[in-house]
Amino acid sequence: QVQLVESGGGLVQAGGSLRLSCAASGRTFSTYYMGWFRQAPGREREFVASIRWTGSSTYVTDSVKGRFTISRGNAKNTVTLQMNSLKPEDTGVYYCAAGPSRFTPDYWGQGTQVTVSS
């Protein structure tokens, strides 16, 4: 079992930055992917970015490429999502996720709200 807790959401103006963090506890594997998904109002949850637990093999979706960066955090068992040049369409609830599959994780955090005002 893996427990995931997100932090760092909030309200920011378009063009601003936010950093999300995800702290993992419980059973983790070096082969696991850690990642971020988001869900905007009225839309389905979508993949944003992922990284191997070892810190290798990062991948971000095209809509955030060049603006968002996923990396291992300085604290043990954490993953961060640095979000720059935020746009109103980035608004949504951001979920940390983990599992052996990059796009279909087994474990989810509770979510953190990100709101980008125009």
CSV table of N, CA, C and O in Angstrom, one decimal:
chain,number,residue,atom,x,y,z
A,1,GLN,N,0.8,-1.2,0.0
A,1,GLN,CA,0.0,0.0,0.0
A,1,GLN,C,0.9,1.2,0.0
A,1,GLN,O,1.9,1.3,0.7
A,2,VAL,N,0.5,2.2,-0.8
A,2,VAL,CA,1.2,3.5,-0.9
A,2,VAL,C,0.3,4.6,-0.5
A,2,VAL,O,-0.8,4.7,-1.0
A,3,GLN,N,0.8,5.5,0.3
A,3,GLN,CA,0.0,6.7,0.7
A,3,GLN,C,0.7,7.9,0.1
A,3,GLN,O,1.9,8.1,0.1
A,4,LEU,N,-0.1,8.8,-0.5
A,4,LEU,CA,0.4,10.0,-1.2
A,4,LEU,C,-0.3,11.2,-0.7
A,4,LEU,O,-1.6,11.2,-0.5
A,5,VAL,N,0.5,12.2,-0.3
A,5,VAL,CA,-0.1,13.5,0.2
A,5,VAL,C,0.5,14.6,-0.6
A,5,VAL,O,1.7,14.8,-0.7
A,6,GLU,N,-0.4,15.4,-1.3
A,6,GLU,CA,0.0,16.6,-2.1
A,6,GLU,C,0.0,17.8,-1.2
A,6,GLU,O,-0.8,18.0,-0.3
A,7,SER,N,0.8,18.8,-1.7
A,7,SER,CA,0.8,20.1,-1.1
A,7,SER,C,1.2,21.1,-2.1
A,7,SER,O,1.8,20.7,-3.1
A,8,GLY,N,0.9,22.4,-1.9
A,8,GLY,CA,1.4,23.5,-2.8
A,8,GLY,C,0.5,24.1,-3.7
A,8,GLY,O,0.9,25.0,-4.5
A,9,GLY,N,-0.8,23.7,-3.8
A,9,GLY,CA,-1.7,24.3,-4.7
A,9,GLY,C,-2.1,25.7,-4.2
A,9,GLY,O,-1.6,26.1,-3.1
A,10,GLY,N,-2.9,26.4,-5.0
A,10,GLY,CA,-3.3,27.7,-4.6
A,10,GLY,C,-3.8,28.5,-5.8
A,10,GLY,O,-4.1,28.0,-6.9
A,11,LEU,N,-3.9,29.8,-5.6
A,11,LEU,CA,-4.4,30.8,-6.6
A,11,LEU,C,-3.3,31.6,-7.1
A,11,LEU,O,-2.5,32.1,-6.3
A,12,VAL,N,-3.2,31.7,-8.4
A,12,VAL,CA,-2.1,32.5,-9.0
A,12,VAL,C,-2.6,33.1,-10.3
A,12,VAL,O,-3.5,32.6,-10.9
A,13,GLN,N,-2.0,34.3,-10.6
A,13,GLN,CA,-2.4,34.9,-11.9
A,13,GLN,C,-1.7,34.3,-13.1
A,13,GLN,O,-0.6,33.6,-12.9
A,14,ALA,N,-2.3,34.4,-14.2
A,14,ALA,CA,-1.7,33.9,-15.4
A,14,ALA,C,-0.3,34.4,-15.6
A,14,ALA,O,0.0,35.6,-15.4
A,15,GLY,N,0.6,33.5,-16.0
A,15,GLY,CA,2.0,33.8,-16.2
A,15,GLY,C,2.8,33.5,-14.9
A,15,GLY,O,4.0,33.6,-15.0
A,16,GLY,N,2.1,33.3,-13.8
A,16,GLY,CA,2.8,33.0,-12.6
A,16,GLY,C,3.3,31.5,-12.4
A,16,GLY,O,3.1,30.8,-13.4
A,17,SER,N,3.8,31.2,-11.2
A,17,SER,CA,4.4,29.9,-11.0
A,17,SER,C,3.8,29.3,-9.7
A,17,SER,O,3.5,30.0,-8.8
A,18,LEU,N,3.8,28.0,-9.7
A,18,LEU,CA,3.5,27.3,-8.5
A,18,LEU,C,4.3,26.0,-8.4
A,18,LEU,O,4.7,25.5,-9.5
A,19,ARG,N,4.6,25.5,-7.2
A,19,ARG,CA,5.3,24.2,-7.1
A,19,ARG,C,4.4,23.3,-6.3
A,19,ARG,O,4.1,23.6,-5.1
A,20,LEU,N,4.2,22.1,-6.8
A,20,LEU,CA,3.4,21.1,-6.1
A,20,LEU,C,4.4,20.1,-5.6
A,20,LEU,O,5.4,19.7,-6.3
A,21,SER,N,4.1,19.6,-4.4
A,21,SER,CA,4.9,18.5,-3.8
A,21,SER,C,4.0,17.3,-3.5
A,21,SER,O,2.9,17.5,-3.1
A,22,CYS,N,4.6,16.1,-3.6
A,22,CYS,CA,3.9,14.9,-3.2
A,22,CYS,C,4.8,14.1,-2.3
A,22,CYS,O,5.9,13.7,-2.7
A,23,ALA,N,4.3,13.8,-1.1
A,23,ALA,CA,5.1,12.9,-0.2
A,23,ALA,C,4.5,11.5,-0.2
A,23,ALA,O,3.3,11.4,0.0
A,24,ALA,N,5.4,10.5,-0.5
A,24,ALA,CA,4.9,9.2,-0.5
A,24,ALA,C,5.4,8.4,0.7
A,24,ALA,O,6.5,8.6,1.2
A,25,SER,N,4.5,7.5,1.2
A,25,SER,CA,4.9,6.7,2.3
A,25,SER,C,4.3,5.3,2.1
A,25,SER,O,3.4,5.1,1.3
A,26,GLY,N,4.8,4.3,2.9
A,26,GLY,CA,4.3,3.0,2.7
A,26,GLY,C,5.2,2.2,1.8
A,26,GLY,O,6.4,2.5,1.7
A,27,ARG,N,4.7,1.3,1.1
A,27,ARG,CA,5.4,0.4,0.2
A,27,ARG,C,5.7,1.1,-1.1
A,27,ARG,O,4.8,1.5,-1.8
A,28,THR,N,7.0,1.3,-1.5
A,28,THR,CA,7.3,1.9,-2.7
A,28,THR,C,8.4,1.0,-3.4
A,28,THR,O,9.1,0.3,-2.8
A,29,PHE,N,8.4,1.0,-4.7
A,29,PHE,CA,9.3,0.2,-5.5
A,29,PHE,C,10.1,1.1,-6.5
A,29,PHE,O,9.5,2.1,-7.0
A,30,SER,N,11.4,0.8,-6.7
A,30,SER,CA,12.2,1.6,-7.6
A,30,SER,C,11.6,1.5,-9.0
A,30,SER,O,11.9,2.4,-9.8
A,31,THR,N,10.9,0.5,-9.4
A,31,THR,CA,10.3,0.4,-10.7
A,31,THR,C,9.0,1.3,-10.9
A,31,THR,O,8.5,1.4,-12.0
A,32,TYR,N,8.5,1.8,-9.8
A,32,TYR,CA,7.3,2.5,-9.9
A,32,TYR,C,7.4,3.9,-10.6
A,32,TYR,O,8.5,4.4,-10.6
A,33,TYR,N,6.3,4.3,-11.2
A,33,TYR,CA,6.3,5.7,-11.7
A,33,TYR,C,5.5,6.5,-10.6
A,33,TYR,O,4.6,6.1,-10.0
A,34,MET,N,6.0,7.7,-10.5
A,34,MET,CA,5.3,8.7,-9.7
A,34,MET,C,4.8,9.8,-10.7
A,34,MET,O,5.6,10.1,-11.6
A,35,GLY,N,3.6,10.3,-10.5
A,35,GLY,CA,3.2,11.3,-11.5
A,35,GLY,C,2.1,12.2,-11.0
A,35,GLY,O,1.7,12.1,-9.9
A,36,TRP,N,1.7,13.1,-11.9
A,36,TRP,CA,0.6,14.0,-11.7
A,36,TRP,C,-0.4,13.9,-12.8
A,36,TRP,O,-0.1,13.9,-14.0
A,37,PHE,N,-1.6,14.0,-12.3
A,37,PHE,CA,-2.8,14.1,-13.2
A,37,PHE,C,-3.6,15.3,-12.8
A,37,PHE,O,-3.4,15.8,-11.6
A,38,ARG,N,-4.5,15.8,-13.6
A,38,ARG,CA,-5.3,16.9,-13.2
A,38,ARG,C,-6.7,16.7,-13.8
A,38,ARG,O,-6.9,16.0,-14.8
A,39,GLN,N,-7.6,17.4,-13.1
A,39,GLN,CA,-9.0,17.3,-13.6
A,39,GLN,C,-9.6,18.7,-13.5
A,39,GLN,O,-9.7,19.3,-12.4
A,40,ALA,N,-10.0,19.2,-14.6
A,40,ALA,CA,-10.7,20.5,-14.7
A,40,ALA,C,-12.2,20.3,-14.5
A,40,ALA,O,-12.7,19.2,-14.8
A,41,PRO,N,-12.9,21.4,-14.1
A,41,PRO,CA,-14.3,21.3,-13.9
A,41,PRO,C,-15.0,20.8,-15.2
A,41,PRO,O,-14.8,21.3,-16.3
A,42,GLY,N,-15.8,19.8,-15.1
A,42,GLY,CA,-16.6,19.3,-16.2
A,42,GLY,C,-15.8,18.4,-17.2
A,42,GLY,O,-16.3,18.1,-18.3
A,43,ARG,N,-14.5,18.1,-16.9
A,43,ARG,CA,-13.7,17.4,-17.8
A,43,ARG,C,-13.2,16.1,-17.1
A,43,ARG,O,-13.2,16.0,-15.9
A,44,GLU,N,-12.7,15.2,-17.9
A,44,GLU,CA,-12.1,14.0,-17.3
A,44,GLU,C,-10.7,14.2,-16.8
A,44,GLU,O,-10.0,15.2,-17.2
A,45,ARG,N,-10.3,13.4,-15.9
A,45,ARG,CA,-8.9,13.5,-15.4
A,45,ARG,C,-7.9,13.2,-16.5
A,45,ARG,O,-8.1,12.2,-17.3
A,46,GLU,N,-6.9,13.9,-16.5
A,46,GLU,CA,-5.9,13.7,-17.6
A,46,GLU,C,-4.5,13.7,-17.0
A,46,GLU,O,-4.2,14.3,-16.0
A,47,PHE,N,-3.6,13.0,-17.8
A,47,PHE,CA,-2.2,12.8,-17.4
A,47,PHE,C,-1.5,14.2,-17.6
A,47,PHE,O,-1.7,14.9,-18.6
A,48,VAL,N,-0.6,14.5,-16.7
A,48,VAL,CA,0.2,15.7,-16.8
A,48,VAL,C,1.7,15.4,-17.0
A,48,VAL,O,2.4,15.8,-17.9
A,49,ALA,N,2.3,14.6,-16.0
A,49,ALA,CA,3.7,14.3,-16.0
A,49,ALA,C,4.0,13.1,-15.1
A,49,ALA,O,3.2,12.8,-14.2
A,50,SER,N,5.1,12.4,-15.4
A,50,SER,CA,5.5,11.3,-14.6
A,50,SER,C,7.0,11.2,-14.5
A,50,SER,O,7.7,11.7,-15.4
A,51,ILE,N,7.5,10.4,-13.6
A,51,ILE,CA,8.9,10.2,-13.4
A,51,ILE,C,9.1,8.8,-12.7
A,51,ILE,O,8.3,8.4,-11.9
A,52,ARG,N,10.1,8.1,-13.1
A,52,ARG,CA,10.4,6.9,-12.4
A,52,ARG,C,10.8,7.2,-10.9
A,52,ARG,O,11.4,8.3,-10.7
A,53,TRP,N,10.5,6.3,-10.0
A,53,TRP,CA,10.9,6.6,-8.6
A,53,TRP,C,12.4,6.8,-8.4
A,53,TRP,O,12.8,7.5,-7.5
A,54,THR,N,13.2,6.2,-9.3
A,54,THR,CA,14.6,6.4,-9.2
A,54,THR,C,15.0,7.8,-9.7
A,54,THR,O,16.2,8.2,-9.6
A,55,GLY,N,14.1,8.5,-10.3
A,55,GLY,CA,14.4,9.9,-10.8
A,55,GLY,C,14.7,9.9,-12.3
A,55,GLY,O,14.9,11.0,-12.9
A,56,SER,N,14.7,8.8,-12.9
A,56,SER,CA,14.9,8.7,-14.4
A,56,SER,C,13.6,8.7,-15.1
A,56,SER,O,12.5,8.7,-14.6
A,57,SER,N,13.7,8.8,-16.5
A,57,SER,CA,12.5,8.6,-17.3
A,57,SER,C,11.4,9.6,-17.0
A,57,SER,O,10.3,9.1,-16.7
A,58,THR,N,11.6,10.8,-17.2
A,58,THR,CA,10.6,11.8,-17.0
A,58,THR,C,9.8,11.9,-18.3
A,58,THR,O,10.3,11.7,-19.4
A,59,TYR,N,8.5,12.3,-18.2
A,59,TYR,CA,7.7,12.5,-19.4
A,59,TYR,C,6.6,13.5,-19.0
A,59,TYR,O,6.0,13.4,-17.9
A,60,VAL,N,6.4,14.5,-19.9
A,60,VAL,CA,5.3,15.4,-19.6
A,60,VAL,C,4.4,15.5,-20.9
A,60,VAL,O,4.9,15.3,-22.0
A,61,THR,N,3.1,15.8,-20.7
A,61,THR,CA,2.2,15.9,-21.8
A,61,THR,C,2.5,17.1,-22.6
A,61,THR,O,3.1,18.1,-22.1
A,62,ASP,N,2.1,17.1,-23.9
A,62,ASP,CA,2.5,18.2,-24.8
A,62,ASP,C,2.0,19.5,-24.4
A,62,ASP,O,2.7,20.5,-24.5
A,63,SER,N,0.8,19.6,-23.8
A,63,SER,CA,0.2,20.9,-23.4
A,63,SER,C,1.0,21.6,-22.3
A,63,SER,O,0.8,22.8,-22.1
A,64,VAL,N,1.8,20.9,-21.6
A,64,VAL,CA,2.6,21.6,-20.5
A,64,VAL,C,4.1,21.5,-20.8
A,64,VAL,O,4.9,22.1,-20.0
A,65,LYS,N,4.5,21.0,-21.9
A,65,LYS,CA,5.9,20.8,-22.2
A,65,LYS,C,6.6,22.2,-22.3
A,65,LYS,O,6.0,23.1,-22.9
A,66,GLY,N,7.7,22.3,-21.7
A,66,GLY,CA,8.4,23.6,-21.7
A,66,GLY,C,8.0,24.5,-20.6
A,66,GLY,O,8.6,25.6,-20.3
A,67,ARG,N,6.9,24.2,-19.9
A,67,ARG,CA,6.4,25.0,-18.8
A,67,ARG,C,6.4,24.3,-17.4
A,67,ARG,O,6.7,24.9,-16.4
A,68,PHE,N,6.2,23.0,-17.5
A,68,PHE,CA,6.1,22.2,-16.2
A,68,PHE,C,7.3,21.2,-16.2
A,68,PHE,O,7.7,20.7,-17.2
A,69,THR,N,7.9,21.1,-15.0
A,69,THR,CA,9.0,20.1,-14.8
A,69,THR,C,8.7,19.2,-13.6
A,69,THR,O,8.4,19.7,-12.5
A,70,ILE,N,8.9,17.9,-13.8
A,70,ILE,CA,8.7,17.0,-12.7
A,70,ILE,C,10.1,16.5,-12.3
A,70,ILE,O,11.0,16.3,-13.1
A,71,SER,N,10.3,16.4,-11.0
A,71,SER,CA,11.6,15.9,-10.5
A,71,SER,C,11.4,15.3,-9.1
A,71,SER,O,10.4,15.5,-8.4
A,72,ARG,N,12.5,14.6,-8.7
A,72,ARG,CA,12.5,14.1,-7.3
A,72,ARG,C,12.7,15.3,-6.4
A,72,ARG,O,13.5,16.2,-6.7
A,73,GLY,N,12.0,15.3,-5.2
A,73,GLY,CA,12.2,16.4,-4.3
A,73,GLY,C,13.5,16.2,-3.5
A,73,GLY,O,14.1,15.1,-3.4
A,74,ASN,N,13.8,17.3,-2.7
A,74,ASN,CA,15.0,17.2,-1.9
A,74,ASN,C,14.7,16.3,-0.7
A,74,ASN,O,15.6,15.6,-0.2
A,75,ALA,N,13.5,16.3,-0.2
A,75,ALA,CA,13.1,15.5,1.0
A,75,ALA,C,13.0,14.1,0.5
A,75,ALA,O,12.6,13.8,-0.7
A,76,LYS,N,13.2,13.1,1.4
A,76,LYS,CA,13.1,11.7,1.0
A,76,LYS,C,11.6,11.4,0.6
A,76,LYS,O,10.7,11.9,1.1
A,77,ASN,N,11.5,10.6,-0.5
A,77,ASN,CA,10.3,10.1,-0.9
A,77,ASN,C,9.3,11.2,-1.4
A,77,ASN,O,8.1,11.1,-1.1
A,78,THR,N,9.8,12.2,-2.0
A,78,THR,CA,9.0,13.3,-2.5
A,78,THR,C,9.2,13.5,-4.0
A,78,THR,O,10.3,13.3,-4.5
A,79,VAL,N,8.2,14.0,-4.6
A,79,VAL,CA,8.2,14.3,-6.0
A,79,VAL,C,7.6,15.7,-6.2
A,79,VAL,O,6.6,16.0,-5.6
A,80,THR,N,8.2,16.6,-7.0
A,80,THR,CA,7.7,17.9,-7.2
A,80,THR,C,7.3,18.1,-8.6
A,80,THR,O,7.8,17.5,-9.5
A,81,LEU,N,6.4,19.0,-8.8
A,81,LEU,CA,6.0,19.5,-10.1
A,81,LEU,C,6.1,21.0,-10.1
A,81,LEU,O,5.3,21.7,-9.5
A,82,GLN,N,7.1,21.5,-10.8
A,82,GLN,CA,7.3,23.0,-10.9
A,82,GLN,C,6.5,23.4,-12.1
A,82,GLN,O,6.7,23.0,-13.3
A,83,MET,N,5.6,24.4,-11.9
A,83,MET,CA,4.7,24.8,-13.0
A,83,MET,C,5.0,26.3,-13.2
A,83,MET,O,4.7,27.1,-12.3
A,84,ASN,N,5.5,26.7,-14.4
A,84,ASN,CA,5.8,28.0,-14.7
A,84,ASN,C,4.9,28.5,-15.9
A,84,ASN,O,4.3,27.6,-16.6
A,85,SER,N,4.8,29.8,-16.1
A,85,SER,CA,4.0,30.3,-17.2
A,85,SER,C,2.6,29.7,-17.2
A,85,SER,O,2.1,29.3,-18.2
A,86,LEU,N,2.0,29.7,-16.0
A,86,LEU,CA,0.7,29.1,-15.9
A,86,LEU,C,-0.4,29.9,-16.7
A,86,LEU,O,-0.4,31.1,-16.8
A,87,LYS,N,-1.3,29.1,-17.2
A,87,LYS,CA,-2.4,29.6,-18.0
A,87,LYS,C,-3.8,29.3,-17.3
A,87,LYS,O,-3.8,28.3,-16.5
A,88,PRO,N,-4.8,30.0,-17.6
A,88,PRO,CA,-6.1,29.7,-17.0
A,88,PRO,C,-6.6,28.3,-17.3
A,88,PRO,O,-7.2,27.6,-16.4
A,89,GLU,N,-6.2,27.7,-18.4
A,89,GLU,CA,-6.6,26.4,-18.8
A,89,GLU,C,-5.8,25.3,-17.9
A,89,GLU,O,-6.1,24.1,-18.0
A,90,ASP,N,-4.9,25.7,-17.1
A,90,ASP,CA,-4.2,24.8,-16.2
A,90,ASP,C,-5.0,24.6,-14.9
A,90,ASP,O,-4.6,23.8,-14.1
A,91,THR,N,-6.0,25.4,-14.8
A,91,THR,CA,-6.8,25.3,-13.6
A,91,THR,C,-7.5,23.9,-13.4
A,91,THR,O,-7.9,23.3,-14.4
A,92,GLY,N,-7.4,23.4,-12.2
A,92,GLY,CA,-8.0,22.1,-11.9
A,92,GLY,C,-7.5,21.6,-10.6
A,92,GLY,O,-6.7,22.2,-9.9
A,93,VAL,N,-8.0,20.4,-10.2
A,93,VAL,CA,-7.5,19.7,-9.1
A,93,VAL,C,-6.4,18.8,-9.6
A,93,VAL,O,-6.5,18.0,-10.5
A,94,TYR,N,-5.2,18.9,-9.0
A,94,TYR,CA,-4.0,18.1,-9.3
A,94,TYR,C,-3.9,17.0,-8.4
A,94,TYR,O,-3.8,17.2,-7.1
A,95,TYR,N,-3.7,15.8,-8.9
A,95,TYR,CA,-3.6,14.6,-8.1
A,95,TYR,C,-2.2,14.0,-8.3
A,95,TYR,O,-1.7,13.8,-9.4
A,96,CYS,N,-1.6,13.6,-7.2
A,96,CYS,CA,-0.4,12.8,-7.2
A,96,CYS,C,-0.8,11.3,-7.4
A,96,CYS,O,-1.8,10.9,-6.8
A,97,ALA,N,0.0,10.6,-8.1
A,97,ALA,CA,-0.3,9.2,-8.4
A,97,ALA,C,0.9,8.3,-8.4
A,97,ALA,O,2.0,8.8,-8.7
A,98,ALA,N,0.8,7.0,-8.2
A,98,ALA,CA,1.9,6.1,-8.2
A,98,ALA,C,1.5,4.7,-8.6
A,98,ALA,O,0.3,4.3,-8.4
A,99,GLY,N,2.4,4.0,-9.2
A,99,GLY,CA,2.1,2.6,-9.6
A,99,GLY,C,3.1,2.1,-10.6
A,99,GLY,O,4.0,2.9,-11.1
A,100,PRO,N,3.0,0.9,-11.0
A,100,PRO,CA,3.9,0.3,-12.0
A,100,PRO,C,3.7,0.8,-13.4
A,100,PRO,O,4.5,0.6,-14.3
A,101,SER,N,2.5,1.4,-13.7
A,101,SER,CA,2.2,1.9,-15.0
A,101,SER,C,2.2,3.4,-15.0
A,101,SER,O,1.7,4.0,-14.1
A,102,ARG,N,2.8,4.0,-16.1
A,102,ARG,CA,2.9,5.4,-16.1
A,102,ARG,C,1.6,6.1,-16.3
A,102,ARG,O,1.3,7.1,-15.6
A,103,PHE,N,0.7,5.5,-17.0
A,103,PHE,CA,-0.6,6.2,-17.3
A,103,PHE,C,-1.8,5.7,-16.6
A,103,PHE,O,-2.9,6.3,-16.7
A,104,THR,N,-1.7,4.5,-15.9
A,104,THR,CA,-2.8,4.0,-15.2
A,104,THR,C,-2.3,3.6,-13.8
A,104,THR,O,-2.1,2.4,-13.5
A,105,PRO,N,-2.1,4.6,-12.9
A,105,PRO,CA,-1.6,4.3,-11.6
A,105,PRO,C,-2.5,3.6,-10.7
A,105,PRO,O,-3.8,3.6,-10.9
A,106,ASP,N,-2.0,3.0,-9.7
A,106,ASP,CA,-2.8,2.2,-8.7
A,106,ASP,C,-3.1,3.0,-7.5
A,106,ASP,O,-4.1,2.7,-6.8
A,107,TYR,N,-2.4,4.1,-7.2
A,107,TYR,CA,-2.5,4.8,-6.0
A,107,TYR,C,-2.7,6.3,-6.3
A,107,TYR,O,-2.0,6.8,-7.2
A,108,TRP,N,-3.5,7.0,-5.5
A,108,TRP,CA,-3.9,8.4,-5.7
A,108,TRP,C,-3.8,9.1,-4.4
A,108,TRP,O,-4.2,8.6,-3.4
A,109,GLY,N,-3.4,10.4,-4.5
A,109,GLY,CA,-3.5,11.3,-3.4
A,109,GLY,C,-4.9,11.9,-3.4
A,109,GLY,O,-5.8,11.6,-4.2
A,110,GLN,N,-5.1,12.8,-2.4
A,110,GLN,CA,-6.5,13.4,-2.3
A,110,GLN,C,-6.7,14.6,-3.2
A,110,GLN,O,-7.8,15.0,-3.4
A,111,GLY,N,-5.6,15.1,-3.8
A,111,GLY,CA,-5.8,16.2,-4.7
A,111,GLY,C,-5.5,17.6,-4.1
A,111,GLY,O,-5.8,17.8,-2.9
A,112,THR,N,-5.0,18.5,-4.9
A,112,THR,CA,-4.8,19.9,-4.4
A,112,THR,C,-5.3,20.8,-5.5
A,112,THR,O,-5.0,20.6,-6.7
A,113,GLN,N,-6.0,21.9,-5.1
A,113,GLN,CA,-6.6,22.8,-6.1
A,113,GLN,C,-5.6,23.8,-6.6
A,113,GLN,O,-4.8,24.4,-5.9
A,114,VAL,N,-5.5,23.9,-8.0
A,114,VAL,CA,-4.7,25.0,-8.6
A,114,VAL,C,-5.7,25.8,-9.4
A,114,VAL,O,-6.4,25.3,-10.3
A,115,THR,N,-5.7,27.1,-9.1
A,115,THR,CA,-6.5,28.1,-9.9
A,115,THR,C,-5.7,29.2,-10.5
A,115,THR,O,-4.9,29.8,-9.7
A,116,VAL,N,-5.8,29.3,-11.8
A,116,VAL,CA,-5.1,30.4,-12.5
A,116,VAL,C,-6.0,31.4,-13.0
A,116,VAL,O,-6.9,31.1,-13.8
A,117,SER,N,-5.9,32.6,-12.5
A,117,SER,CA,-6.8,33.6,-13.0
A,117,SER,C,-6.3,34.4,-14.2
A,117,SER,O,-5.1,34.5,-14.3
A,118,SER,N,-7.2,34.9,-15.0
A,118,SER,CA,-6.7,35.6,-16.2
A,118,SER,C,-6.6,37.1,-15.9
A,118,SER,O,-7.0,37.6,-14.9
